[in-house]
Amino acid sequence: MTYKSFIQSFLIAFFFASTSVSAPLSDPGSRGIDWKAVRQKIETWAWAQAIVEDLKRNVNRTQSLHKTPPLGTTGWLHEYYCDEDANRLRFDPQKPHEHVCPQCGHVYSGSPYDDCWRSLVHSSIATAAEQAGALYCITGDTKYFNYVKETLLWYAVHFNEFESHGNHAGKGWIREQSLDEATQLVRLAHAYWDICKDLCGEDRETITTKFLIPDAKFIHQQTNRIHNIHSWHNSAVGLVGFAVGDCELVQQAIDGPHGLKQQIQKGIIEDGFWYEGSIGYHFYTIQSMQPLYLAAKAQNYPLEGTGKFFRMYSAPIQFAFPNGEFPAMNDGWTRINIENMDSYFEAAYAMTHDSQFLSTLAAIYRNKSRDSLNALLYGPSEIPKNQDLPLESVLFKESGIAILRNESVNALLKFSPYGGGHDHYDRLNLILFGNGRFIIPDLGTSGYGIPLNGKWFRAPASHNLLIVDEKRQKRCDGYYIDYSPTHVEAGVKDAFDGVDIRRSITLQSDGILDRVTAQSKDEHQYDLFYHFRGELIKCSLPQKPYDGFEQRQGYDMLKDIKTGTVAQTISLTYQLRDVPGTLTIQTQSKRPFEFFIGVCPDNPANQQMSFLMVRTTDQNVEWNSSIQLSSE
């Protein structure tokens, strides 16, 4: 045993010896919140007073809508989407059997939609209970205490009326999968922690032994890998352990083989990104780790070797594009914006007092007010004004992402290592941002439970890359070649058998130069795709209608197709859809090639984009494209 591991083991043993109990704690102590400081904020600052009023409104509304949680099987929320256009269905808390698409108006009912409705009600109640617990600590008003107590007792009394179910991400008990079971338990563990000191012994015993501990153990039994879901497991298990005084649960959640420390050490890439390669799951994993980290820190639990956790907050600051949006890479959700991530940076600053997180908050709050619970519970009283996010070119070499930036254009090239089940098999994918919006986008994902997700959003033909023989890339890593603030080059050798693909992007004042090459000993069909959020208004070559492609790798989703032959160069101009201006692409090769143009679904699929595909059959290929933007 090394000296470091000996000291760590000693500290853990000391922690257990000083906290071990045989019955639920009447007062587990701090979970990292200075309630006196919170009340001082409320007395001093209008924004803090407004947050409290919002909390009160939500608790009162939830309590009036749902007298008790619903019994019955719950559903997988990725199925709560419209099959036709991938929009999330509208949740009406008063209509358990009517679920409307906000875009096309189609009404869904029955399973799985009614089951999803019950899931959303449980989620609403857990959120309200967590908020009510905080309100009780702030105001001392017993109506909030009673709401939390009655909610927790209901789950304790009815816990055995639920049963294990779920077919997607582990098994749930109350909820539809272990992930949602864990996220709900995190909120309810916070709620219990905030009121338990004033519960009578009988109620503490009932809540802990009939609900919190059994649910935590049910979740922990499924913790077996490095993954965002299992990180949520740890948070639920560890918070329950701290709140009830069960040191075995705490140790399993933090020091277990897939506990918090291992998730941090093995799941976070050295440059700070979560290995799954999606900005949505990156923040979702922060959200899972953050409550347990805060509680462990407040309880003086040893956290050696976890400093890499704070890189997860730093990395996205340089990843956001000029309008604050993040690219929707892999299973990433569209329109995720750093302006909506203020609560994460409130907690980050509370844990570190690092000025970069304060500056990020200052940039976020230029355009919005402070309204998160984390701002109230953990954030600083005052935020400096008029800060800007860093908008310079950046290379995340270990994560395989480069972003080239100037005042007009931002271009992203992906050459990342394989990221697991949320990966989209799209090494050397290109994303282009200009005129204030993503104009050559990555579509990200939709609800996983609808056919469009696999048929289109995860398909090769929806990405901006080179496809070989109309096949999907294999599970593989890209490789780095070169980088400067105005140029990046990377490659992939293992995506298709025997084919070495390289791509280089060079930043220009109003656009980019894009060079794509492929080399092989054998002849292949090479298809290079671009997708534009705009309408074609000019093409330099004649075209004729094309019947369409077979149902394969997303090609069948391409519509209104026209085709033609290019001797050497083709030029096309698109009127941009979401912002003023045009995009002109000029693509050339030394050998003749075919081109295909048409439209395809955007995300959500009720909108459409234009596409350009250039094709040749050969051993080797080289295409050079100039993409230029105009704001007029």
XYZ file of C-alpha atoms in Angstrom:
632
model
C 0.000 0.000 0.000
C 1.371 3.423 -0.958
C 1.637 6.210 1.591
C -1.106 8.145 -0.247
C -3.531 5.201 -0.221
C -2.691 4.508 3.442
C -3.597 8.095 4.395
C -6.781 7.939 2.329
C -7.818 4.648 3.970
C -7.092 6.141 7.385
C -9.246 9.208 6.647
C -12.139 7.058 5.415
C -11.877 4.823 8.470
C -11.842 7.904 10.698
C -14.915 9.252 8.916
C -16.799 6.010 9.475
C -15.724 5.762 13.104
C -16.897 9.297 13.789
C -20.264 9.026 12.014
C -21.392 5.404 12.193
C -24.849 4.958 13.704
C -27.256 2.068 14.125
C -30.475 4.054 13.568
C -31.586 6.883 11.248
C -29.924 10.160 12.169
C -32.145 12.764 13.765
C -29.815 15.456 12.353
C -27.274 14.395 9.708
C -25.684 17.846 9.697
C -24.826 20.063 6.734
C -25.289 19.073 3.121
C -23.240 22.072 2.082
C -25.757 24.899 2.475
C -25.316 27.868 4.804
C -28.992 28.589 5.514
C -28.172 31.756 7.428
C -26.365 33.125 4.367
C -29.300 32.090 2.171
C -31.722 34.047 4.347
C -29.378 37.042 4.223
C -29.448 36.937 0.399
C -33.237 36.931 0.461
C -33.341 39.938 2.783
C -30.854 41.847 0.606
C -31.379 40.960 -3.038
C -34.503 41.182 -5.186
C -33.353 38.293 -7.390
C -33.173 36.003 -4.329
C -36.624 37.098 -3.197
C -37.975 36.353 -6.684
C -36.533 32.824 -6.601
C -38.270 32.132 -3.304
C -41.574 33.347 -4.704
C -41.133 31.092 -7.757
C -40.441 28.122 -5.472
C -43.554 28.842 -3.458
C -45.703 29.086 -6.596
C -44.435 25.794 -7.968
C -44.898 23.920 -4.688
C -48.432 25.288 -4.259
C -49.322 24.515 -7.876
C -47.967 20.964 -7.727
C -49.705 20.301 -4.430
C -53.031 21.523 -5.842
C -52.703 19.485 -9.044
C -51.586 16.217 -7.471
C -52.960 15.313 -4.060
C -50.853 12.137 -4.083
C -48.418 10.533 -6.522
C -49.956 8.138 -9.062
C -49.832 4.376 -8.706
C -49.222 2.234 -11.759
C -46.466 1.454 -14.243
C -44.393 4.389 -15.454
C -43.060 4.886 -18.990
C -39.802 5.643 -20.768
C -39.783 9.357 -21.534
C -37.924 8.875 -24.816
C -41.222 7.529 -26.143
C -43.039 10.764 -25.283
C -42.413 12.177 -28.768
C -44.388 12.532 -31.979
C -43.579 9.723 -34.404
C -43.990 12.001 -37.407
C -41.957 15.121 -36.616
C -39.945 14.233 -33.453
C -41.421 17.028 -31.321
C -41.793 16.367 -27.595
C -45.455 15.836 -26.692
C -47.200 18.412 -24.529
C -47.543 17.286 -20.903
C -50.830 18.419 -19.376
C -50.902 17.484 -15.664
C -54.700 17.400 -15.745
C -55.035 15.147 -18.807
C -53.533 11.704 -18.106
C -54.940 10.203 -21.316
C -54.399 13.024 -23.816
C -50.945 13.860 -25.122
C -50.751 16.368 -27.963
C -47.963 17.092 -30.433
C -47.467 20.879 -30.271
C -46.511 20.985 -33.968
C -48.920 18.763 -35.880
C -51.685 18.490 -33.242
C -51.851 14.686 -33.301
C -53.284 13.304 -30.037
C -51.692 10.189 -28.535
C -53.229 8.077 -25.757
C -52.828 4.716 -24.052
C -49.507 2.993 -23.420
C -46.712 4.111 -23.500
C -47.978 7.723 -23.391
C -50.180 7.399 -20.289
C -47.264 5.622 -18.580
C -44.983 8.524 -19.466
C -47.565 10.924 -18.041
C -47.299 9.131 -14.687
C -43.493 9.424 -14.865
C -43.746 13.149 -15.408
C -46.121 13.526 -12.454
C -43.678 11.680 -10.172
C -40.903 13.972 -11.441
C -42.998 17.078 -10.755
C -43.772 15.920 -7.214
C -40.134 15.070 -6.448
C -39.042 18.515 -7.647
C -41.729 20.216 -5.561
C -40.757 18.181 -2.488
C -37.105 19.184 -2.884
C -38.150 22.825 -3.212
C -40.481 22.566 -0.221
C -37.658 21.171 1.903
C -35.527 24.185 1.053
C -38.441 26.531 1.731
C -38.932 24.983 5.157
C -35.273 25.583 6.029
C -35.555 29.163 4.774
C -38.933 30.190 6.192
C -39.693 27.727 8.976
C -43.259 27.490 7.623
C -44.644 24.099 8.681
C -46.855 23.766 5.598
C -43.695 23.022 3.605
C -42.494 20.609 6.268
C -45.842 18.805 6.147
C -45.828 18.581 2.355
C -42.407 16.927 2.330
C -43.306 14.615 5.211
C -46.591 13.512 3.621
C -44.926 12.927 0.255
C -42.136 10.816 1.739
C -44.542 8.854 3.927
C -46.740 8.170 0.883
C -43.795 6.654 -0.965
C -42.843 4.647 2.127
C -46.347 3.269 2.631
C -46.908 2.485 -1.063
C -43.365 1.473 -2.043
C -44.152 -2.250 -2.195
C -47.172 -1.624 -4.410
C -44.750 -0.801 -7.225
C -42.553 -3.420 -8.867
C -39.379 -3.685 -10.887
C -39.890 -2.816 -14.552
C -38.206 -1.228 -17.564
C -36.494 -2.405 -20.748
C -34.003 0.323 -21.595
C -31.579 1.774 -19.029
C -31.751 -0.581 -16.095
C -34.805 -1.417 -14.027
C -36.888 1.115 -12.171
C -39.205 0.576 -9.214
C -41.346 3.693 -8.971
C -39.944 5.101 -12.220
C -39.375 3.398 -15.546
C -35.601 2.851 -15.420
C -32.804 2.962 -12.876
C -31.697 6.365 -14.200
C -34.990 8.080 -13.465
C -35.342 6.168 -10.205
C -31.995 7.662 -9.189
C -32.677 11.242 -10.315
C -35.949 11.168 -8.384
C -34.290 9.739 -5.278
C -31.649 12.488 -5.335
C -34.392 15.104 -5.033
C -36.293 13.195 -2.363
C -33.101 12.539 -0.377
C -32.470 16.298 -0.356
C -36.051 16.849 0.800
C -35.674 14.310 3.612
C -32.319 15.759 4.665
C -33.825 19.237 5.006
C -36.688 18.191 7.302
C -35.455 15.070 9.117
C -34.261 16.902 12.230
C -37.885 17.834 12.951
C -39.456 14.469 12.109
C -40.589 12.268 14.970
C -38.656 9.031 15.415
C -41.451 6.872 14.048
C -41.732 8.872 10.811
C -37.950 8.857 10.338
C -37.922 5.099 10.797
C -40.793 4.568 8.360
C -39.368 6.809 5.638
C -35.817 5.482 5.844
C -36.454 1.757 6.310
C -39.463 1.384 4.014
C -38.457 3.762 1.230
C -35.110 5.566 1.133
C -32.796 2.686 2.023
C -34.640 -0.030 0.030
C -34.764 2.242 -3.027
C -31.068 3.119 -2.685
C -30.112 -0.558 -2.416
C -32.310 -1.448 -5.389
C -30.492 1.201 -7.439
C -27.019 0.269 -6.195
C -27.462 -3.372 -7.222
C -27.470 -2.134 -10.840
C -24.297 -0.006 -10.608
C -21.699 -1.782 -12.709
C -19.981 0.523 -15.203
C -18.529 3.974 -15.926
C -21.490 5.846 -17.375
C -23.706 8.854 -16.703
C -26.536 6.568 -15.531
C -24.335 4.859 -12.964
C -23.042 8.210 -11.801
C -26.658 9.106 -11.012
C -26.935 5.807 -9.121
C -24.000 6.867 -6.954
C -25.496 10.249 -6.171
C -28.799 8.746 -5.051
C -27.144 6.024 -2.977
C -24.573 8.339 -1.402
C -27.049 11.084 -0.508
C -29.351 8.580 1.149
C -26.342 7.178 3.010
C -25.310 10.586 4.300
C -28.867 11.603 5.173
C -29.720 8.455 7.168
C -26.261 7.712 8.543
C -25.611 4.511 6.559
C -21.850 4.578 6.034
C -21.857 1.438 3.906
C -24.042 3.180 1.328
C -21.720 6.208 1.409
C -18.618 4.094 0.853
C -20.214 2.140 -1.997
C -21.309 5.341 -3.711
C -17.973 7.140 -3.434
C -15.240 4.504 -3.103
C -16.883 1.511 -4.763
C -15.491 -0.027 -7.974
C -17.861 2.167 -10.017
C -18.303 4.885 -7.411
C -17.870 8.631 -7.717
C -14.074 8.522 -7.619
C -13.841 5.915 -10.382
C -16.407 7.762 -12.507
C -14.246 10.887 -12.259
C -10.930 9.127 -12.867
C -12.053 6.895 -15.736
C -14.965 8.777 -17.308
C -13.513 12.282 -17.653
C -11.031 12.761 -20.502
C -7.897 14.683 -19.551
C -9.042 17.888 -21.285
C -12.211 17.885 -19.191
C -14.921 16.357 -21.364
C -17.073 13.382 -20.407
C -16.128 10.424 -22.589
C -19.613 9.911 -24.121
C -19.029 12.856 -26.460
C -22.318 14.722 -26.035
C -22.518 18.141 -24.415
C -25.962 17.231 -23.075
C -24.632 14.139 -21.342
C -21.585 16.093 -20.227
C -23.748 18.490 -18.217
C -26.083 15.669 -17.208
C -23.097 13.877 -15.674
C -22.022 17.043 -13.851
C -25.587 17.244 -12.553
C -25.283 13.695 -11.255
C -21.929 14.157 -9.520
C -22.515 17.642 -8.143
C -24.977 16.858 -5.275
C -22.870 13.991 -3.948
C -19.642 15.985 -4.254
C -21.159 18.936 -2.387
C -22.491 16.681 0.375
C -19.227 14.749 0.721
C -17.258 17.986 0.864
C -19.593 19.363 3.543
C -19.314 16.130 5.531
C -15.479 16.164 5.284
C -15.467 12.853 3.455
C -12.053 12.230 1.815
C -12.145 13.173 -1.869
C -8.490 12.800 -2.881
C -7.882 12.242 -6.568
C -11.079 13.926 -7.757
C -9.719 17.306 -8.893
C -10.388 16.408 -12.534
C -14.096 16.850 -11.772
C -13.724 20.633 -11.966
C -12.330 20.416 -15.510
C -15.838 19.340 -16.509
C -16.988 22.863 -15.694
C -14.032 24.578 -17.405
C -14.075 22.770 -20.752
C -17.563 23.834 -21.954
C -16.761 27.511 -21.424
C -14.520 27.305 -24.515
C -16.935 25.004 -26.337
C -19.893 27.390 -26.579
C -20.444 29.212 -29.871
C -20.963 33.002 -30.143
C -24.724 32.866 -29.453
C -24.094 30.611 -26.443
C -25.291 27.451 -28.188
C -23.429 24.170 -28.024
C -23.190 21.844 -31.038
C -25.569 18.885 -30.809
C -22.926 16.197 -31.339
C -23.690 12.482 -30.951
C -26.804 11.932 -28.822
C -26.901 15.631 -28.072
C -30.029 17.740 -27.821
C -30.437 20.758 -30.050
C -30.537 24.323 -28.744
C -28.574 23.625 -25.544
C -27.193 27.013 -24.556
C -24.647 28.018 -21.937
C -27.121 30.662 -20.778
C -29.235 27.821 -19.378
C -26.296 26.302 -17.502
C -25.992 29.029 -14.885
C -26.913 26.694 -12.013
C -23.855 24.517 -12.721
C -21.463 27.451 -12.571
C -23.117 28.776 -9.400
C -22.191 25.486 -7.707
C -18.751 25.353 -9.356
C -17.846 28.757 -7.978
C -19.132 27.792 -4.522
C -16.862 24.731 -4.487
C -13.734 26.358 -5.943
C -13.978 30.185 -5.812
C -12.287 30.048 -9.234
C -12.592 33.400 -11.032
C -13.261 31.757 -14.433
C -16.592 30.479 -13.123
C -17.490 33.915 -11.786
C -16.635 35.436 -15.171
C -18.805 32.804 -16.886
C -21.714 33.704 -14.624
C -21.178 37.365 -15.486
C -21.389 36.535 -19.198
C -24.517 34.425 -18.723
C -26.323 37.048 -16.661
C -25.916 39.759 -19.266
C -28.982 38.285 -20.971
C -31.006 36.714 -18.153
C -31.810 37.093 -14.473
C -30.612 34.842 -11.683
C -33.442 32.391 -11.133
C -31.982 28.996 -10.210
C -32.199 27.205 -6.882
C -28.415 26.783 -6.946
C -27.975 30.558 -7.154
C -29.985 30.881 -3.969
C -28.414 27.979 -2.088
C -24.768 28.110 -3.213
C -24.054 31.130 -5.419
C -22.220 34.326 -4.528
C -24.300 37.298 -3.444
C -23.004 39.528 -6.232
C -21.913 38.869 -9.816
C -19.614 41.212 -11.794
C -21.042 42.740 -14.956
C -20.312 42.828 -18.691
C -18.029 39.842 -19.132
C -17.529 38.066 -22.461
C -17.095 34.366 -23.053
C -13.732 33.391 -24.578
C -14.229 33.075 -28.348
C -10.854 31.922 -29.605
C -9.914 28.864 -31.615
C -9.386 25.845 -29.406
C -8.119 22.284 -29.681
C -9.404 19.582 -27.361
C -6.832 17.068 -28.504
C -7.737 14.181 -26.190
C -11.448 14.578 -26.893
C -10.801 14.870 -30.631
C -12.528 18.192 -31.255
C -11.141 21.356 -32.829
C -13.015 24.642 -33.206
C -11.656 27.381 -35.482
C -13.053 30.848 -34.821
C -13.062 34.381 -36.108
C -15.649 37.155 -35.887
C -17.656 35.798 -38.834
C -17.269 32.028 -38.871
C -16.808 29.121 -36.459
C -15.964 25.650 -37.798
C -15.831 22.422 -35.768
C -14.103 19.202 -36.828
C -14.721 15.994 -34.880
C -12.059 13.248 -34.753
C -12.839 11.922 -31.296
C -12.284 8.493 -29.745
C -15.255 6.152 -29.717
C -17.702 7.356 -27.044
C -19.872 4.318 -26.339
C -23.573 3.857 -26.934
C -24.343 7.549 -27.467
C -21.819 7.837 -30.300
C -23.043 8.579 -33.841
C -20.170 6.940 -35.787
C -19.253 10.189 -37.533
C -15.514 10.738 -37.399
C -14.484 13.808 -39.424
C -17.944 15.349 -39.222
C -18.031 19.098 -39.937
C -20.189 21.732 -38.225
C -20.271 25.347 -39.425
C -21.599 28.373 -37.532
C -22.022 31.745 -39.224
C -24.243 34.822 -39.302
C -25.218 34.049 -35.710
C -26.549 30.482 -36.195
C -25.542 26.906 -36.996
C -25.918 26.718 -40.766
C -24.155 23.399 -41.468
C -25.405 21.610 -38.364
C -25.136 18.340 -36.523
C -28.737 17.314 -35.893
C -28.015 15.539 -32.623
C -30.840 13.325 -31.466
C -34.535 13.115 -30.722
C -36.408 10.883 -28.309
C -34.770 7.470 -28.584
C -38.109 5.683 -28.631
C -39.314 6.917 -32.043
C -38.321 5.401 -35.423
C -36.887 8.675 -36.781
C -34.032 8.571 -34.282
C -32.369 5.504 -35.738
C -33.683 5.958 -39.255
C -32.378 9.518 -39.649
C -30.768 11.356 -36.751
C -28.190 8.626 -36.074
C -27.800 7.683 -39.750
C -24.608 8.445 -41.700
C -26.483 10.401 -44.398
C -27.612 13.018 -41.854
C -24.006 14.023 -41.073
C -21.505 16.188 -42.945
C -18.851 13.627 -43.777
C -17.479 11.121 -46.275
C -19.423 7.843 -46.537
C -17.857 4.782 -48.146
C -20.049 2.288 -50.049
C -23.189 3.667 -48.324
C -22.080 2.004 -45.074
C -21.978 3.195 -41.483
C -18.582 3.752 -39.895
C -17.269 1.069 -37.579
C -16.613 1.744 -33.907
C -13.290 3.504 -34.106
C -11.160 6.476 -33.087
C -10.067 9.357 -35.239
C -6.473 10.567 -35.252
C -4.901 14.008 -34.943
C -2.566 15.380 -37.603
C -2.144 19.138 -37.230
C -3.655 22.238 -35.612
C -3.230 25.997 -35.576
C -5.791 28.719 -34.718
C -6.713 28.895 -38.436
C -6.205 25.290 -39.549
C -6.897 21.727 -38.400
C -6.303 18.377 -40.029
C -7.304 14.942 -38.755
C -7.984 11.467 -40.094
C -9.644 8.104 -39.557
C -8.240 4.750 -40.723
C -10.569 2.210 -39.170
C -14.037 3.516 -40.079
C -14.117 1.506 -43.322
C -11.916 -1.478 -44.165
C -8.762 -0.459 -45.973
C -9.692 3.220 -46.383
C -7.650 6.067 -44.902
C -9.707 9.298 -44.825
C -8.296 12.699 -44.015
C -9.961 16.085 -43.679
C -8.477 19.541 -43.258
C -10.309 22.778 -42.507
C -8.731 26.194 -43.101
C -10.424 29.268 -41.673
C -10.915 32.307 -43.903
C -12.364 35.732 -43.159
C -15.898 34.818 -44.322
C -15.766 31.066 -44.687
C -13.625 27.959 -44.822
C -11.643 25.786 -47.199
C -12.493 22.119 -46.761
C -10.235 19.387 -48.176
C -11.361 15.744 -47.987
C -9.231 12.846 -49.242
C -9.533 9.059 -49.161
C -6.986 6.434 -50.160
C -7.478 2.701 -50.641
C -5.982 -0.206 -52.558
C -9.505 -1.169 -53.635
C -12.187 0.677 -55.549
C -15.017 2.184 -53.486
C -18.024 4.455 -53.881
C -17.288 7.695 -52.048
C -20.144 10.049 -51.034
C -19.338 13.414 -49.419
C -22.346 15.040 -47.717
C -23.110 18.630 -46.721
C -26.387 19.801 -45.116
C -27.450 23.455 -45.209
C -30.150 25.309 -43.297
C -31.198 27.159 -46.394
C -32.875 26.917 -49.813
C -30.989 26.432 -53.078
C -31.260 29.522 -55.280
C -28.451 29.004 -57.796
C -26.602 26.031 -59.280
C -23.859 26.355 -61.882
C -24.719 23.096 -63.673
C -27.858 21.539 -65.189
C -29.687 18.830 -63.245
C -32.274 16.164 -63.900
C -34.704 14.406 -61.515
C -33.487 11.332 -59.650
C -35.819 8.568 -58.486
C -34.296 8.265 -55.016
C -32.154 5.939 -52.976
C -32.815 2.618 -51.285
C -33.784 2.414 -47.627
C -30.282 2.363 -46.243
C -28.266 4.425 -43.740
C -30.584 7.443 -44.062
C -30.333 7.744 -47.851
C -34.064 7.031 -48.181
C -34.791 10.216 -46.189
C -33.392 12.370 -49.002
C -36.231 13.876 -51.055
C -36.857 15.992 -54.194
C -33.548 14.758 -55.557
C -31.878 16.066 -58.689
C -28.567 14.953 -60.108
C -25.930 15.901 -62.643
C -22.318 15.375 -63.709
C -19.383 17.621 -62.825
C -16.329 17.761 -65.079
C -14.254 19.527 -62.453
C -16.111 22.224 -60.442
C -19.651 22.921 -59.234
C -20.910 26.057 -57.475
C -24.172 26.340 -55.522
C -25.709 29.208 -53.553
C -28.248 28.833 -50.739
C -30.486 31.460 -49.172
C -30.108 30.912 -45.428
C -33.268 29.918 -43.603
C -32.890 31.291 -40.058
C -30.776 34.412 -40.609
C -30.232 36.921 -43.391
C -27.582 36.050 -45.929
C -26.389 33.380 -48.316
C -23.946 30.491 -48.367
C -22.011 29.629 -51.506
C -20.172 26.332 -51.845
C -17.769 25.592 -54.685
C -16.561 21.998 -54.847
C -13.920 20.690 -57.227
C -11.955 17.555 -58.009
C -9.365 16.653 -60.619
C -11.619 13.863 -61.907
C -15.276 13.996 -62.978
C -17.888 13.236 -60.335
C -21.652 13.177 -59.809
C -23.649 15.548 -57.638
C -27.033 15.094 -55.927
C -29.111 17.908 -54.420
C -32.448 17.962 -52.613
C -34.003 18.295 -49.178
C -34.048 16.239 -45.969
C -35.432 16.525 -42.409
C -33.968 18.918 -39.870
C -34.444 18.456 -36.119
C -37.323 18.685 -35.312
C -38.397 16.999 -38.526
C -41.253 19.378 -39.340
C -38.506 21.651 -40.709
C -36.311 20.702 -43.632
C -32.781 21.392 -44.830
C -31.060 21.252 -48.169
C -28.320 18.755 -48.898
C -25.491 18.388 -51.383
C -23.847 15.028 -51.989
C -20.915 14.560 -54.372
C -20.062 11.015 -55.487
C -17.342 9.141 -57.314
C -16.176 5.533 -57.619
C -12.411 5.046 -57.491
C -9.551 3.863 -55.326
C -8.649 7.356 -54.206
C -10.516 10.645 -54.075
C -9.826 14.297 -53.298
C -12.448 17.027 -53.031
C -11.657 20.661 -52.281
C -14.547 22.892 -51.268
C -14.711 26.615 -50.617
C -17.649 27.603 -48.396
C -18.271 31.340 -48.190
C -20.914 33.323 -46.298
C -22.554 36.635 -47.081
C -24.764 38.550 -44.659
C -26.800 40.127 -47.474
